[in-house]
Every structure is written in structure tokens, then in C-alpha cells.
Amino acid sequence: MQVIQARLVSIIIGLTLVLSTGSLVYLNKKPVVLLIENEIPVVETSNKTEPVAENKTQTAPAPTKTTTTPTKTTTTPTPTKTEPSTTSGITMAQIAKHNSRESCWSVINGNVYDLTSWIPNHPGGEKRILNICGIDGSKDYSGAHRDEQKPAKYLSGFKIGKLAT
């Protein structure tokens, strides 16, 4: 009887640990904010945790007086480092430098997009985006999405310029 009770206690403790850990992971997920064409944020959750330095939420400092006023919390996309370009657009040489997971630029139909933050969020998988980093991805994009409206709306939020002519 004691052996059964000991096993039962072990099972209960194990389940408690698993459920507690799962709850902590679930509750610590950060939302990913995607901007679409009409600038209404679309919020999705991500398993990726972000360092504090990349926190997208800005808050006002705590008031020092005895009276308090409500503060507004604003979510903004993390600014991306862009290289200076001429008035005629971004060159393929500049785009070719951004061919990695850390900095992924691509040309699609004459426009240049910084897809770095979209890599882990692409519904078709990271590889689809990584394959077009640093190159003209028009053919791949058109082959995968043709005349679909939803991908075009997402893509417009990543535009950083036009291809140099």
C-alpha cells in the first residue's frame, strides 16, 4: 500500500511541475505586432522571447508628485537600420549586403523590403524568407502568392524603398 501511495505522490508532483512550467512558458510569451496597409496593428503571439533592449513598449516614468495622471502606452515597431540611398533608390549592391537572418532585405516587384522581423513569423516557414534575402525575390513571391491580398498587405508594412533604376 505504501508503494502505491509513494508512486501516486511522485506522479502528482511530476504533473504539478510539468503544468507549472508550461504555465510559466505560456504566460511569458511576447506579442508580435504586425502593421498592415491601413496601419491597424495585428497582434499575434510568438514563442520567441525578446531581450529587454528590444522591448517595443515605451512607458512614461513614474510621477514624482503626490497626484498621478494616467500614462499612455504606445507600441511601435523597432526601427531598422537603413543605409543611406540616393534619390533614385536602393541599389542591388546595397541589398546584397543584407542576405542573412540578422538583416534580410529583398526586392519584390521593384520595391525593397526589410523582412528581418518577418522571418520567424512567416506562415510558410522561415526558409521561404531566408531564400530571398539579399536578392530579387519577385519570382518566388509571385509563385507563392500570385494575386492574394493578405500577403500583399503584410508585405507593404516592410517596405523601405524602391529599387534604384
mmCIF file of C-alpha atoms in Angstrom:
data_model
loop_
_atom_site.group_PDB
_atom_site.id
_atom_site.type_symbol
_atom_site.label_atom_id
_atom_site.label_comp_id
_atom_site.label_asym_id
_atom_site.label_seq_id
_atom_site.Cartn_x
_atom_site.Cartn_y
_atom_site.Cartn_z
ATOM 1 C CA MET A 1 0.000 0.000 0.000
ATOM 2 C CA GLN A 2 2.853 2.375 0.827
ATOM 3 C CA VAL A 3 4.466 1.692 -2.560
ATOM 4 C CA ILE A 4 1.255 2.701 -4.351
ATOM 5 C CA GLN A 5 0.979 5.862 -2.247
ATOM 6 C CA ALA A 6 4.632 6.751 -2.947
ATOM 7 C CA ARG A 7 4.099 6.307 -6.706
ATOM 8 C CA LEU A 8 0.907 8.345 -6.576
ATOM 9 C CA VAL A 9 2.706 11.171 -4.747
ATOM 10 C CA SER A 10 5.539 11.046 -7.327
ATOM 11 C CA ILE A 11 3.049 11.247 -10.198
ATOM 12 C CA ILE A 12 1.222 14.183 -8.602
ATOM 13 C CA ILE A 13 4.496 16.055 -8.007
ATOM 14 C CA GLY A 14 5.617 15.376 -11.595
ATOM 15 C CA LEU A 15 2.331 16.600 -13.075
ATOM 16 C CA THR A 16 2.442 19.703 -10.894
ATOM 17 C CA LEU A 17 5.965 20.533 -12.126
ATOM 18 C CA VAL A 18 5.040 19.985 -15.779
ATOM 19 C CA LEU A 19 1.888 22.103 -15.533
ATOM 20 C CA SER A 20 3.700 24.868 -13.630
ATOM 21 C CA THR A 21 6.494 25.035 -16.189
ATOM 22 C CA GLY A 22 4.014 25.038 -19.071
ATOM 23 C CA SER A 23 2.040 27.847 -17.457
ATOM 24 C CA LEU A 24 5.174 29.960 -16.978
ATOM 25 C CA VAL A 25 6.215 29.499 -20.611
ATOM 26 C CA TYR A 26 2.729 30.323 -21.881
ATOM 27 C CA LEU A 27 2.343 33.418 -19.694
ATOM 28 C CA ASN A 28 5.765 34.813 -20.689
ATOM 29 C CA LYS A 29 5.072 34.829 -24.444
ATOM 30 C CA LYS A 30 5.521 38.268 -26.006
ATOM 31 C CA PRO A 31 3.031 39.532 -28.618
ATOM 32 C CA VAL A 32 4.262 40.246 -32.128
ATOM 33 C CA VAL A 33 2.718 43.348 -33.642
ATOM 34 C CA LEU A 34 2.421 43.405 -37.407
ATOM 35 C CA LEU A 35 1.438 46.577 -39.212
ATOM 36 C CA ILE A 36 -0.664 46.185 -42.314
ATOM 37 C CA GLU A 37 -1.517 48.679 -45.045
ATOM 38 C CA ASN A 38 -4.193 50.627 -43.157
ATOM 39 C CA GLU A 39 -1.865 50.838 -40.101
ATOM 40 C CA ILE A 40 -4.124 48.820 -37.809
ATOM 41 C CA PRO A 41 -1.883 46.563 -35.710
ATOM 42 C CA VAL A 42 -2.467 42.840 -35.995
ATOM 43 C CA VAL A 43 -1.307 41.096 -32.820
ATOM 44 C CA GLU A 44 -0.083 37.522 -32.849
ATOM 45 C CA THR A 45 1.743 35.596 -30.156
ATOM 46 C CA SER A 46 5.224 34.256 -30.576
ATOM 47 C CA ASN A 47 7.273 31.697 -28.680
ATOM 48 C CA LYS A 48 10.344 33.851 -29.214
ATOM 49 C CA THR A 49 11.386 35.850 -26.175
ATOM 50 C CA GLU A 50 12.977 39.224 -26.784
ATOM 51 C CA PRO A 51 15.793 40.820 -24.799
ATOM 52 C CA VAL A 52 14.872 43.812 -22.673
ATOM 53 C CA ALA A 53 16.830 46.121 -25.000
ATOM 54 C CA GLU A 54 14.463 45.292 -27.850
ATOM 55 C CA ASN A 55 11.275 45.864 -25.838
ATOM 56 C CA LYS A 56 8.716 47.512 -28.120
ATOM 57 C CA THR A 57 6.620 49.059 -25.366
ATOM 58 C CA GLN A 58 7.512 52.520 -24.130
ATOM 59 C CA THR A 59 6.188 53.764 -20.815
ATOM 60 C CA ALA A 60 6.427 57.137 -19.132
ATOM 61 C CA PRO A 61 8.462 57.392 -15.901
ATOM 62 C CA ALA A 62 6.606 57.168 -12.612
ATOM 63 C CA PRO A 63 5.292 60.548 -11.391
ATOM 64 C CA THR A 64 7.146 62.195 -8.518
ATOM 65 C CA LYS A 65 4.269 64.301 -7.168
ATOM 66 C CA THR A 66 1.515 63.012 -4.923
ATOM 67 C CA THR A 67 -1.036 63.380 -7.702
ATOM 68 C CA THR A 68 -0.948 60.859 -10.516
ATOM 69 C CA THR A 69 -2.015 61.114 -14.099
ATOM 70 C CA PRO A 70 -2.674 58.190 -16.430
ATOM 71 C CA THR A 71 0.104 57.421 -18.900
ATOM 72 C CA LYS A 72 -0.399 56.178 -22.427
ATOM 73 C CA THR A 73 1.461 53.037 -23.505
ATOM 74 C CA THR A 74 2.439 53.005 -27.153
ATOM 75 C CA THR A 75 3.554 50.014 -29.208
ATOM 76 C CA THR A 76 5.862 50.894 -32.069
ATOM 77 C CA PRO A 77 7.868 48.717 -34.434
ATOM 78 C CA THR A 78 11.575 48.518 -33.732
ATOM 79 C CA PRO A 79 13.318 50.874 -36.160
ATOM 80 C CA THR A 80 15.545 49.105 -38.647
ATOM 81 C CA LYS A 81 18.960 50.312 -39.648
ATOM 82 C CA THR A 82 18.792 51.560 -43.202
ATOM 83 C CA GLU A 83 21.678 52.572 -45.354
ATOM 84 C CA PRO A 84 21.683 55.988 -46.973
ATOM 85 C CA SER A 85 20.388 55.805 -50.511
ATOM 86 C CA THR A 86 20.413 58.129 -53.432
ATOM 87 C CA THR A 87 17.253 59.774 -54.628
ATOM 88 C CA SER A 88 16.997 57.152 -57.380
ATOM 89 C CA GLY A 89 16.522 54.266 -54.912
ATOM 90 C CA ILE A 90 18.369 51.412 -53.229
ATOM 91 C CA THR A 91 20.928 49.549 -55.336
ATOM 92 C CA MET A 92 21.229 45.775 -55.714
ATOM 93 C CA ALA A 93 24.734 46.090 -54.231
ATOM 94 C CA GLN A 94 23.231 47.518 -51.035
ATOM 95 C CA ILE A 95 20.527 44.845 -50.977
ATOM 96 C CA ALA A 96 23.087 42.049 -51.476
ATOM 97 C CA LYS A 97 24.757 43.038 -48.160
ATOM 98 C CA HIS A 98 21.538 42.172 -46.310
ATOM 99 C CA ASN A 99 21.475 38.448 -47.031
ATOM 100 C CA SER A 100 21.188 36.871 -43.585
ATOM 101 C CA ARG A 101 18.803 36.155 -40.742
ATOM 102 C CA GLU A 102 20.208 39.193 -38.891
ATOM 103 C CA SER A 103 19.482 41.566 -41.793
ATOM 104 C CA CYS A 104 17.249 40.395 -44.622
ATOM 105 C CA TRP A 105 16.367 42.759 -47.464
ATOM 106 C CA SER A 106 14.709 41.637 -50.669
ATOM 107 C CA VAL A 107 13.378 43.185 -53.865
ATOM 108 C CA ILE A 108 9.825 42.274 -54.809
ATOM 109 C CA ASN A 109 8.331 43.811 -57.930
ATOM 110 C CA GLY A 110 10.650 46.844 -57.893
ATOM 111 C CA ASN A 111 10.246 47.667 -54.196
ATOM 112 C CA VAL A 112 12.754 46.926 -51.427
ATOM 113 C CA TYR A 113 11.580 45.300 -48.202
ATOM 114 C CA ASP A 114 13.331 44.667 -44.869
ATOM 115 C CA LEU A 115 11.948 41.228 -43.987
ATOM 116 C CA THR A 116 14.210 40.582 -40.974
ATOM 117 C CA SER A 117 11.436 40.679 -38.383
ATOM 118 C CA TRP A 118 9.096 38.613 -40.596
ATOM 119 C CA ILE A 119 11.446 35.593 -40.819
ATOM 120 C CA PRO A 120 10.236 33.843 -37.617
ATOM 121 C CA ASN A 121 6.600 34.789 -38.278
ATOM 122 C CA HIS A 122 6.108 33.710 -41.901
ATOM 123 C CA PRO A 123 3.278 31.137 -42.035
ATOM 124 C CA GLY A 124 5.093 29.158 -44.758
ATOM 125 C CA GLY A 125 8.225 28.813 -42.647
ATOM 126 C CA GLU A 126 11.462 30.722 -42.157
ATOM 127 C CA LYS A 127 13.195 29.091 -45.129
ATOM 128 C CA ARG A 128 10.834 30.790 -47.609
ATOM 129 C CA ILE A 129 12.037 34.218 -46.454
ATOM 130 C CA LEU A 130 15.678 33.246 -45.899
ATOM 131 C CA ASN A 131 15.852 32.052 -49.535
ATOM 132 C CA ILE A 132 15.138 35.574 -50.851
ATOM 133 C CA CYS A 133 17.403 37.590 -48.509
ATOM 134 C CA GLY A 134 19.783 39.841 -50.447
ATOM 135 C CA ILE A 135 18.274 39.109 -53.871
ATOM 136 C CA ASP A 136 15.302 39.879 -56.110
ATOM 137 C CA GLY A 137 12.586 37.629 -54.681
ATOM 138 C CA SER A 138 9.859 38.703 -57.120
ATOM 139 C CA LYS A 139 9.636 35.325 -58.854
ATOM 140 C CA ASP A 140 9.425 33.359 -55.574
ATOM 141 C CA TYR A 141 6.872 35.768 -54.096
ATOM 142 C CA SER A 142 4.679 35.765 -57.208
ATOM 143 C CA GLY A 143 4.885 31.988 -57.480
ATOM 144 C CA ALA A 144 3.784 31.508 -53.874
ATOM 145 C CA HIS A 145 1.209 34.292 -53.526
ATOM 146 C CA ARG A 146 0.068 35.252 -57.056
ATOM 147 C CA ASP A 147 -2.793 37.755 -56.610
ATOM 148 C CA GLU A 148 -3.506 37.135 -52.911
ATOM 149 C CA GLN A 149 -4.460 40.290 -50.986
ATOM 150 C CA LYS A 150 -3.444 39.273 -47.436
ATOM 151 C CA PRO A 151 0.273 38.657 -48.185
ATOM 152 C CA ALA A 152 0.412 41.935 -50.137
ATOM 153 C CA LYS A 153 -0.978 43.831 -47.126
ATOM 154 C CA TYR A 154 1.586 42.272 -44.777
ATOM 155 C CA LEU A 155 4.392 42.933 -47.243
ATOM 156 C CA SER A 156 3.544 46.638 -47.542
ATOM 157 C CA GLY A 157 4.412 47.131 -43.863
ATOM 158 C CA PHE A 158 8.028 46.104 -44.520
ATOM 159 C CA LYS A 159 8.725 48.436 -47.470
ATOM 160 C CA ILE A 160 11.849 50.574 -47.045
ATOM 161 C CA GLY A 161 12.219 51.996 -50.542
ATOM 162 C CA LYS A 162 12.358 51.432 -54.280
ATOM 163 C CA LEU A 163 14.976 49.621 -56.316
ATOM 164 C CA ALA A 164 17.449 52.013 -57.954
ATOM 165 C CA THR A 165 16.963 52.409 -61.676
#
